[in-house]
Coordinates of N, CA and C in Angstrom, one line a residue:
M1 N -23.4 -49.4 -16.9 CA -25.0 -48.6 -17.6 C -25.1 -48.0 -18.4
A2 N -26.1 -48.0 -19.4 CA -26.4 -47.3 -20.7 C -26.8 -45.9 -20.4
L3 N -26.0 -44.5 -20.7 CA -27.6 -43.4 -20.5 C -28.3 -43.1 -21.4
V4 N -29.5 -43.0 -21.4 CA -30.8 -42.5 -22.4 C -30.5 -41.6 -22.4
T5 N -30.7 -41.0 -23.4 CA -30.9 -39.6 -24.6 C -32.2 -39.8 -25.5
S6 N -32.6 -38.8 -25.8 CA -33.4 -39.7 -27.3 C -33.3 -39.4 -28.6
I7 N -34.5 -39.3 -29.6 CA -34.0 -39.3 -31.0 C -36.1 -39.5 -31.2
C8 N -35.7 -38.8 -32.4 CA -37.4 -38.4 -33.2 C -36.5 -39.9 -34.1
Y9 N -37.8 -40.8 -34.5 CA -38.2 -41.6 -35.0 C -39.2 -41.6 -35.8
Q10 N -40.1 -42.3 -36.9 CA -41.4 -41.8 -37.9 C -41.7 -43.6 -38.0
T11 N -43.0 -43.5 -37.3 CA -43.5 -45.3 -37.4 C -44.6 -44.6 -37.7
Q12 N -45.4 -45.4 -39.0 CA -46.6 -45.4 -39.4 C -47.3 -44.2 -39.3
G13 N -46.3 -43.4 -40.6 CA -46.0 -42.0 -40.4 C -46.8 -40.9 -39.3
N14 N -46.8 -41.3 -38.4 CA -46.3 -40.3 -37.7 C -44.8 -40.6 -36.8
N15 N -44.1 -39.3 -35.8 CA -43.5 -39.3 -35.5 C -43.4 -39.2 -33.6
Y16 N -42.2 -40.0 -33.7 CA -42.1 -39.8 -32.0 C -40.9 -39.2 -31.6
T17 N -40.8 -39.2 -29.9 CA -39.3 -38.7 -29.4 C -39.4 -40.0 -28.8
L18 N -38.4 -40.7 -28.7 CA -38.0 -42.4 -27.9 C -37.2 -42.2 -27.1
P19 N -36.1 -43.3 -26.1 CA -35.1 -43.3 -25.6 C -34.2 -44.2 -27.0
Y20 N -33.0 -43.1 -27.1 CA -32.2 -44.5 -27.7 C -31.0 -44.8 -26.2
F21 N -30.2 -45.5 -26.4 CA -28.8 -45.9 -25.5 C -28.0 -44.6 -26.3
N22 N -26.8 -44.4 -25.2 CA -26.0 -43.5 -25.8 C -25.1 -44.0 -25.0
S23 N -24.2 -44.9 -24.9 CA -23.0 -45.7 -24.2 C -21.6 -45.3 -25.0
A24 N -20.5 -45.9 -24.5 CA -20.1 -45.9 -24.2 C -19.3 -47.2 -25.5
S25 N -20.6 -48.1 -25.8 CA -20.0 -49.3 -25.8 C -21.5 -49.6 -26.9
F26 N -22.4 -48.9 -26.8 CA -23.7 -49.4 -27.8 C -24.2 -48.8 -28.0
S27 N -25.0 -48.9 -29.3 CA -25.7 -47.8 -29.9 C -27.1 -48.4 -30.1
G28 N -28.5 -47.8 -29.4 CA -29.8 -48.1 -29.0 C -30.4 -48.1 -31.0
V29 N -30.9 -49.1 -31.4 CA -31.5 -49.5 -32.3 C -32.9 -50.4 -31.8
F30 N -34.0 -49.6 -32.5 CA -35.2 -49.9 -32.4 C -35.4 -50.9 -34.0
N31 N -36.1 -52.3 -33.7 CA -36.5 -53.5 -34.4 C -38.0 -53.0 -34.9
S32 N -38.3 -53.6 -35.6 CA -39.2 -53.6 -36.4 C -40.6 -53.5 -35.9
S33 N -40.4 -54.3 -34.0 CA -41.2 -54.2 -33.3 C -41.4 -53.3 -32.5
G34 N -40.5 -52.5 -32.5 CA -40.5 -51.1 -31.4 C -39.7 -51.8 -30.2
Q35 N -39.0 -52.7 -30.1 CA -38.2 -53.0 -28.7 C -36.4 -52.1 -29.1
I36 N -36.2 -52.4 -28.4 CA -34.4 -51.6 -28.6 C -33.7 -52.9 -28.4
T37 N -32.8 -52.9 -29.4 CA -31.7 -53.4 -29.5 C -30.3 -52.9 -29.9
A38 N -29.3 -53.6 -28.8 CA -27.6 -52.6 -28.7 C -27.2 -53.6 -29.8
Q39 N -26.6 -52.6 -30.3 CA -25.3 -52.4 -31.1 C -24.4 -51.7 -31.0
R40 N -23.5 -53.0 -31.0 CA -21.7 -52.8 -30.8 C -21.5 -51.3 -31.4
I41 N -21.0 -50.6 -31.1 CA -19.8 -49.7 -32.4 C -18.6 -49.5 -32.5
S42 N -17.5 -49.5 -33.3 CA -16.7 -49.7 -33.1 C -15.7 -48.7 -32.3
E43 N -16.1 -47.5 -32.3 CA -15.4 -46.3 -31.6 C -16.4 -45.3 -30.8
Q44 N -16.0 -44.9 -29.6 CA -16.7 -44.6 -29.1 C -16.4 -43.0 -28.6
N45 N -16.5 -41.5 -30.0 CA -15.9 -40.7 -29.8 C -16.6 -39.3 -29.3
F46 N -16.5 -38.5 -28.9 CA -16.7 -37.0 -28.3 C -17.0 -36.2 -29.2
A47 N -17.8 -35.1 -29.3 CA -18.2 -33.9 -30.2 C -18.3 -33.1 -29.1
F48 N -17.2 -31.8 -29.1 CA -16.8 -30.7 -28.5 C -17.5 -29.5 -29.6
I49 N -17.8 -28.5 -29.3 CA -19.1 -27.9 -29.9 C -19.2 -26.4 -29.5
D50 N -18.2 -25.6 -30.5 CA -18.5 -24.0 -29.8 C -19.6 -24.0 -30.5
G51 N -20.4 -23.3 -29.1 CA -21.7 -22.7 -29.4 C -21.4 -21.2 -30.1
Q52 N -21.2 -20.6 -29.7 CA -20.9 -19.2 -30.3 C -20.4 -19.2 -31.4
N53 N -19.5 -20.0 -31.6 CA -19.1 -20.1 -33.6 C -19.8 -20.8 -34.5
L54 N -20.5 -20.9 -34.0 CA -21.3 -22.4 -34.7 C -22.8 -21.4 -35.0
Y55 N -23.2 -21.0 -33.8 CA -24.4 -19.4 -33.9 C -24.0 -18.8 -34.5
M56 N -22.6 -18.1 -34.7 CA -22.9 -16.8 -35.7 C -22.7 -17.7 -37.1
G57 N -21.8 -18.9 -37.1 CA -21.6 -19.6 -38.7 C -23.2 -19.4 -39.1
L58 N -24.0 -20.4 -38.7 CA -25.8 -20.4 -39.4 C -26.3 -19.1 -39.6
K59 N -26.2 -18.1 -38.8 CA -27.1 -16.2 -39.0 C -26.4 -16.2 -39.9
E60 N -25.0 -16.3 -40.2 CA -24.2 -15.0 -41.5 C -25.1 -16.1 -42.7
N61 N -25.4 -17.2 -42.7 CA -25.4 -18.1 -43.7 C -27.2 -18.0 -43.5
G62 N -27.7 -17.7 -42.8 CA -29.2 -17.4 -43.3 C -30.3 -18.7 -42.7
W63 N -29.9 -19.7 -41.6 CA -30.7 -20.8 -41.1 C -30.2 -21.3 -39.7
K64 N -31.2 -22.6 -39.8 CA -31.2 -22.7 -38.3 C -31.1 -24.5 -38.4
A65 N -30.4 -24.4 -37.3 CA -30.0 -26.9 -36.8 C -31.5 -27.1 -35.7
D66 N -31.9 -27.7 -36.4 CA -32.5 -29.0 -35.9 C -31.9 -29.3 -35.1
W67 N -31.7 -29.1 -33.4 CA -30.5 -30.1 -32.8 C -31.1 -31.5 -32.5
Y68 N -32.5 -32.3 -32.4 CA -32.3 -33.3 -32.8 C -31.8 -34.1 -33.9
S69 N -31.7 -33.1 -35.0 CA -31.3 -33.9 -36.2 C -29.9 -34.3 -36.3
F70 N -29.9 -32.7 -36.2 CA -28.0 -33.2 -35.4 C -27.2 -34.1 -34.9
R71 N -27.8 -34.0 -33.8 CA -27.3 -35.3 -32.4 C -27.2 -36.4 -32.9
K72 N -28.5 -36.7 -33.6 CA -28.8 -38.2 -34.6 C -27.6 -38.1 -35.7
Y73 N -26.8 -36.6 -36.6 CA -26.2 -37.1 -37.6 C -24.7 -37.4 -36.8
L74 N -24.5 -36.9 -35.3 CA -23.6 -37.3 -34.1 C -22.9 -38.5 -34.3
S75 N -24.6 -39.4 -34.1 CA -24.3 -40.1 -33.5 C -24.3 -41.5 -34.4
E76 N -25.1 -41.1 -35.6 CA -25.0 -42.2 -36.7 C -24.1 -41.6 -37.9
K77 N -23.3 -40.9 -38.0 CA -22.5 -40.9 -39.3 C -20.7 -40.7 -38.6
C78 N -21.2 -40.0 -36.6 CA -19.4 -40.1 -36.2 C -19.5 -40.9 -35.1
N79 N -20.1 -41.6 -34.7 CA -20.4 -42.3 -33.4 C -19.6 -42.0 -32.2
V80 N -20.5 -40.6 -32.8 CA -20.8 -39.7 -31.2 C -21.1 -40.2 -30.1
T81 N -20.6 -40.9 -28.8 CA -21.7 -41.3 -27.7 C -21.8 -39.9 -27.1
K82 N -21.0 -38.6 -27.2 CA -21.1 -38.0 -25.8 C -21.4 -36.7 -26.9
A83 N -22.2 -35.6 -26.9 CA -22.1 -34.1 -27.1 C -22.3 -33.3 -26.3
I84 N -20.5 -32.6 -26.5 CA -21.1 -31.2 -25.2 C -21.1 -30.0 -26.3
F85 N -21.8 -29.1 -25.6 CA -21.8 -28.3 -26.2 C -21.3 -26.3 -25.2
F86 N -20.6 -25.9 -25.9 CA -20.4 -25.0 -25.1 C -20.0 -23.5 -25.4
L87 N -21.2 -22.9 -24.0 CA -21.6 -22.0 -24.5 C -21.5 -20.8 -23.5
G88 N -21.9 -19.4 -23.8 CA -21.6 -18.2 -22.2 C -23.9 -18.8 -21.5
Y89 N -24.0 -18.7 -20.9 CA -25.1 -18.9 -20.0 C -25.9 -17.0 -20.2
I90 N -26.9 -17.6 -20.6 CA -27.7 -16.7 -20.4 C -29.5 -16.9 -20.6
Q91 N -30.1 -16.3 -19.3 CA -31.0 -16.9 -18.3 C -32.4 -16.6 -19.6
E92 N -32.5 -15.9 -20.3 CA -33.3 -16.1 -21.6 C -33.5 -16.8 -22.3
N93 N -32.4 -17.9 -22.4 CA -31.8 -18.7 -23.4 C -32.1 -20.0 -22.8
E94 N -33.1 -20.4 -21.4 CA -33.3 -21.4 -20.5 C -33.7 -21.7 -21.6
W95 N -35.1 -21.8 -22.3 CA -36.0 -23.2 -23.0 C -35.1 -23.6 -24.1
L96 N -34.4 -22.9 -24.6 CA -33.0 -23.2 -25.5 C -32.7 -24.4 -25.1
Y97 N -32.1 -24.1 -23.9 CA -31.0 -25.3 -23.0 C -31.8 -26.8 -23.2
E98 N -33.0 -26.2 -22.3 CA -33.5 -27.4 -22.0 C -34.0 -28.4 -23.3
L99 N -34.3 -27.5 -24.2 CA -34.8 -28.2 -25.1 C -32.8 -29.0 -26.0
M100 N -32.1 -28.4 -26.1 CA -30.6 -29.9 -26.6 C -30.3 -30.5 -26.0
E101 N -31.0 -29.9 -24.1 CA -30.4 -31.2 -23.6 C -31.4 -32.6 -24.0
R102 N -32.7 -32.1 -24.1 CA -33.5 -33.4 -24.2 C -33.7 -33.5 -25.9
A103 N -32.7 -32.9 -26.8 CA -32.0 -33.5 -28.1 C -31.0 -34.7 -27.8
G104 N -30.1 -34.9 -26.6 CA -28.7 -35.6 -26.0 C -27.7 -34.6 -26.0
F105 N -27.6 -33.2 -25.8 CA -26.5 -32.8 -25.5 C -26.7 -32.1 -24.3
T106 N -24.7 -32.2 -23.6 CA -24.3 -31.8 -22.3 C -23.9 -30.3 -22.3
L107 N -24.5 -29.8 -21.8 CA -24.0 -28.4 -21.8 C -23.1 -27.7 -20.7
E108 N -21.7 -26.7 -21.4 CA -21.1 -26.8 -20.6 C -20.8 -24.8 -20.5
F109 N -21.1 -24.1 -19.7 CA -21.5 -23.0 -19.9 C -20.0 -22.2 -19.0
T110 N -20.2 -21.0 -19.8 CA -18.7 -20.2 -18.9 C -20.0 -18.9 -18.7
P111 N -18.8 -17.9 -17.8 CA -20.1 -16.8 -17.4 C -19.8 -16.0 -18.7
T112 N -21.1 -15.0 -18.3 CA -21.3 -14.0 -19.5 C -21.1 -12.6 -18.8
R113 N -20.8 -11.4 -19.2 CA -20.7 -10.3 -18.3 C -21.2 -8.3 -19.4
I114 N -21.5 -8.7 -19.1 CA -22.3 -7.2 -20.0 C -21.2 -5.8 -20.4
L115 N -20.7 -6.0 -21.7 CA -19.7 -4.9 -21.7 C -19.7 -3.8 -21.7
P116 N -19.3 -2.6 -21.3 CA -19.3 -1.2 -21.7 C -20.1 -0.6 -22.0
N117 N -19.9 -0.9 -23.9 CA -20.6 -0.7 -25.0 C -22.0 -1.0 -25.4
G118 N -22.9 -2.1 -24.1 CA -23.1 -2.4 -23.7 C -23.5 -4.1 -24.7
Q119 N -22.4 -4.4 -25.5 CA -23.0 -5.7 -25.9 C -22.2 -7.0 -24.2
L120 N -22.8 -8.4 -25.2 CA -23.1 -9.6 -24.4 C -21.0 -10.1 -24.6
D121 N -20.7 -10.4 -23.3 CA -19.2 -11.1 -23.8 C -19.9 -12.3 -23.2
G122 N -19.2 -13.5 -23.8 CA -19.9 -14.8 -23.9 C -19.0 -15.7 -22.8
G123 N -18.1 -14.7 -22.6 CA -17.2 -15.7 -22.0 C -15.6 -16.1 -22.9
N124 N -15.0 -17.0 -22.4 CA -14.0 -17.6 -23.0 C -14.3 -19.1 -23.4
V125 N -15.1 -19.4 -24.1 CA -15.7 -20.5 -24.1 C -14.4 -21.4 -25.3
D126 N -13.3 -21.0 -25.9 CA -12.5 -21.3 -27.1 C -11.2 -21.9 -25.3
A127 N -10.7 -21.4 -24.6 CA -10.0 -22.1 -23.7 C -10.7 -23.0 -23.1
L128 N -12.2 -22.6 -22.0 CA -12.8 -23.7 -21.8 C -12.9 -25.3 -23.1
L129 N -13.4 -25.2 -23.5 CA -13.7 -26.1 -25.0 C -12.2 -27.1 -25.4
A130 N -11.2 -26.4 -25.4 CA -10.0 -26.5 -25.6 C -9.1 -27.6 -24.5
S131 N -9.0 -26.7 -23.5 CA -8.6 -27.9 -22.1 C -9.7 -29.2 -22.0
Y132 N -11.2 -28.9 -22.0 CA -11.9 -30.5 -21.7 C -11.1 -31.1 -22.8
M133 N -11.2 -30.7 -23.9 CA -11.3 -31.9 -24.4 C -9.6 -32.2 -24.8
M134 N -8.5 -31.8 -24.1 CA -7.5 -32.2 -24.0 C -7.5 -33.5 -22.9
D135 N -8.3 -32.8 -22.1 CA -7.8 -33.4 -20.1 C -8.4 -34.7 -20.4
C136 N -10.1 -34.9 -21.5 CA -10.4 -36.4 -21.1 C -10.3 -37.0 -22.2
K137 N -8.8 -36.3 -22.8 CA -8.8 -37.8 -24.2 C -8.8 -38.9 -23.6
N138 N -8.7 -39.1 -22.7 CA -8.7 -40.8 -22.4 C -9.6 -41.7 -22.7
E139 N -10.9 -40.7 -22.4 CA -12.0 -41.5 -22.0 C -12.6 -41.4 -23.5
Y140 N -12.8 -41.3 -24.6 CA -12.7 -41.1 -26.3 C -12.3 -41.5 -27.1
S141 N -12.4 -42.1 -28.2 CA -12.0 -42.8 -29.3 C -11.0 -41.6 -29.8
K142 N -12.6 -41.1 -30.2 CA -11.5 -39.7 -31.2 C -12.8 -38.4 -30.9
A143 N -11.7 -37.4 -31.4 CA -13.2 -35.9 -31.1 C -13.3 -36.0 -32.6
V144 N -14.6 -35.0 -32.0 CA -15.4 -34.4 -33.3 C -14.9 -33.0 -33.1
L145 N -14.5 -31.8 -33.2 CA -14.8 -30.7 -33.8 C -15.8 -29.7 -34.5
V146 N -16.7 -28.3 -34.1 CA -17.3 -28.4 -34.5 C -17.1 -26.6 -34.3
A147 N -15.5 -26.6 -35.0 CA -15.7 -25.0 -35.5 C -14.6 -24.7 -35.5
D148 N -14.2 -23.7 -36.1 CA -13.1 -23.0 -36.6 C -12.2 -21.5 -36.5
D149 N -12.4 -21.7 -35.7 CA -11.4 -21.1 -34.5 C -10.0 -21.2 -35.1
S150 N -8.9 -20.4 -35.3 CA -7.5 -21.3 -35.0 C -6.8 -20.9 -33.8
D151 N -7.4 -20.6 -32.7 CA -7.7 -21.1 -31.4 C -7.2 -22.3 -31.2
Y152 N -8.0 -22.8 -31.8 CA -8.1 -24.7 -31.5 C -7.1 -25.6 -32.0
C153 N -5.8 -24.7 -33.4 CA -5.0 -25.5 -34.1 C -4.5 -26.2 -32.9
P154 N -3.4 -25.9 -32.0 CA -2.8 -26.7 -31.6 C -3.2 -27.7 -30.3
A155 N -4.2 -27.8 -30.1 CA -5.2 -29.0 -30.0 C -5.2 -30.2 -30.7
L156 N -5.4 -29.6 -31.7 CA -5.8 -30.4 -32.5 C -5.2 -31.0 -33.5
E157 N -3.9 -29.8 -33.7 CA -2.0 -30.4 -33.8 C -2.0 -31.7 -33.4
S158 N -2.1 -32.2 -31.7 CA -1.8 -32.8 -31.0 C -2.7 -33.8 -31.1
L159 N -3.5 -33.8 -31.1 CA -4.8 -35.0 -31.4 C -4.4 -35.5 -32.8
K160 N -4.3 -35.2 -33.8 CA -3.8 -35.6 -35.0 C -2.8 -36.3 -34.9
R161 N -1.2 -36.2 -34.3 CA -0.5 -37.2 -33.5 C -0.7 -38.3 -33.0
Q162 N -1.6 -38.2 -32.0 CA -2.1 -38.9 -31.6 C -3.0 -39.7 -32.0
N163 N -3.1 -39.6 -33.0 CA -4.9 -40.6 -34.6 C -5.7 -40.2 -33.0
K164 N -6.1 -39.4 -32.7 CA -7.1 -38.9 -32.3 C -8.2 -38.0 -32.2
L165 N -8.2 -37.4 -33.6 CA -8.9 -36.4 -34.3 C -9.8 -37.2 -35.0
K166 N -11.4 -37.5 -35.3 CA -12.5 -38.0 -36.0 C -12.1 -36.9 -37.3
L167 N -12.9 -35.6 -37.5 CA -13.5 -35.1 -38.1 C -13.7 -33.5 -37.4
I168 N -13.4 -32.5 -38.1 CA -13.6 -31.2 -38.0 C -14.8 -30.6 -38.7
I169 N -15.7 -30.3 -38.2 CA -16.5 -29.6 -39.4 C -16.9 -28.2 -38.5
S170 N -16.9 -27.5 -39.5 CA -16.6 -25.7 -39.8 C -17.7 -24.9 -39.8
S171 N -17.7 -24.0 -38.9 CA -19.1 -23.5 -38.7 C -19.1 -22.6 -40.2
H172 N -19.0 -22.9 -41.0 CA -18.3 -21.9 -41.5 C -18.1 -22.3 -43.6
P173 N -18.7 -21.6 -44.0 CA -17.7 -22.6 -45.9 C -17.0 -22.4 -45.4
L174 N -16.3 -23.3 -46.2 CA -14.9 -24.3 -46.1 C -13.8 -23.0 -46.4
E175 N -14.8 -21.9 -47.4 CA -13.6 -21.0 -47.9 C -13.6 -19.7 -47.0
S176 N -14.3 -19.7 -45.8 CA -14.3 -18.8 -44.7 C -13.0 -19.6 -43.4
T177 N -12.9 -20.5 -43.6 CA -12.2 -21.5 -42.1 C -10.8 -21.3 -42.2
S178 N -10.7 -20.8 -41.0 CA -9.1 -21.2 -41.1 C -8.3 -21.7 -41.6
Q179 N -7.4 -21.2 -42.5 CA -6.0 -21.2 -43.2 C -5.7 -22.6 -42.4
W180 N -5.5 -22.5 -41.3 CA -4.4 -22.9 -40.5 C -5.2 -24.6 -40.4
I181 N -6.5 -23.9 -40.1 CA -7.1 -25.8 -39.7 C -7.2 -26.0 -40.8
Q182 N -7.6 -25.6 -41.9 CA -7.5 -26.4 -43.2 C -6.3 -26.9 -43.5
Q183 N -4.9 -26.6 -43.1 CA -3.3 -27.1 -42.8 C -3.3 -28.7 -42.3
I184 N -4.0 -28.4 -40.9 CA -4.6 -29.7 -40.4 C -5.0 -31.0 -40.9
A185 N -6.1 -30.8 -41.1 CA -7.3 -31.5 -42.6 C -6.6 -32.0 -43.3
D186 N -7.1 -32.9 -43.2 CA -7.4 -33.4 -44.9 C -8.6 -33.2 -45.5
T187 N -8.3 -33.9 -46.6 CA -10.0 -33.7 -47.2 C -11.1 -35.3 -46.8
N188 N -10.7 -36.0 -45.5 CA -11.6 -36.5 -44.6 C -11.6 -36.2 -43.8
T189 N -11.4 -35.6 -43.0 CA -11.4 -34.8 -42.0 C -11.9 -33.3 -41.5
L190 N -12.4 -32.6 -42.6 CA -12.8 -31.2 -43.1 C -14.2 -31.3 -43.7
I191 N -15.4 -30.8 -43.1 CA -16.3 -30.5 -43.6 C -17.4 -29.2 -43.6
S192 N -18.0 -28.8 -44.4 CA -18.5 -27.7 -43.7 C -20.3 -27.7 -43.2
I193 N -20.1 -26.9 -42.5 CA -21.4 -27.7 -41.7 C -22.8 -27.7 -42.7
H194 N -22.6 -26.0 -43.9 CA -23.5 -25.7 -44.8 C -23.7 -26.8 -45.7
S195 N -22.8 -27.5 -45.5 CA -22.7 -29.3 -46.8 C -23.7 -30.0 -45.9
L196 N -24.4 -29.8 -45.0 CA -25.3 -30.4 -44.5 C -26.6 -29.7 -44.2
R197 N -26.5 -28.7 -44.6 CA -28.2 -28.1 -44.5 C -29.4 -29.0 -44.7
N198 N -28.7 -29.4 -45.9 CA -30.3 -30.6 -46.6 C -30.8 -31.2 -45.0
E199 N -29.7 -32.2 -44.5 CA -30.2 -33.1 -43.6 C -30.5 -32.3 -42.0
L200 N -30.1 -31.0 -42.1 CA -30.2 -30.4 -39.9 C -30.7 -29.5 -40.5
E201 N -31.1 -28.4 -41.1 CA -32.0 -27.7 -40.9 C -33.1 -27.3 -40.4
Y202 N -33.4 -26.7 -39.5 CA -34.8 -26.3 -39.1 C -35.9 -25.6 -40.1
I203 N -37.1 -26.4 -40.0 CA -38.0 -26.0 -40.5 C -39.1 -25.6 -39.5
K204 N -39.7 -23.8 -40.0 CA -41.0 -24.3 -38.6 C -42.4 -24.6 -39.6
Q205 N -42.7 -25.1 -38.6 CA -44.3 -26.4 -39.1 C -45.4 -24.9 -39.2

C-alpha cells in the first residue's frame, strides 16, 4: 500500500495541495487530466535531517525554507521516499510540526530541557539520527543526510563503504562545512543547502 503525503502543483494559474504517492516502489505523477499515474523509481532513498543544525544554518544566512518545496526537491531530485526530521520538541512549535507533517516529513523528537543559564537544550539529536540511520539501513537504497556536524562522520564512512550514501546536504556554506565531511564526500555527494536557496526559500506572501 502506498503512503500518501502532499505536494503543491499548479494548474490554470492556481496552486493546489494534493496527495502524491510516497511508497517504496512508486512516485505519483499527475497527468494532464488530473489523474494520478504511478511511475516506478530506481532508488528508494531515505533523508535524515538534523533539525537544529539546519535551523542554525538557515538563520545564520538570513533565510527560511519552504517545507513543501524542500520535500518536493528531495523526492524529485534525490528519489527520497521517506524524509525524517530529528529535532527537540518545543510545545510552542506545534503549529510548525503540523505544517512539516503536512508537507510530507516524518518527525522524530528528542526530549528538551532548560539549562541553568536559561537556554534550551534540544537533546542529543546527533546520536538519535546516527543510530536511526544505521539501524534501518536495510530499509532504504541510499541515505541523504542534511547536516554538517563531524559527529556523523563515522556513520557516513560506513555508509560510503557499503555504497549506501547518496548525498550530504550541508546546512552551511561549503567553506564552513566540517573538513572531515569534505574528505568523506566527493563533488558528487556534497552540496550546500544555500546553493538551493532560489528553489527552496520561503517568501511571505
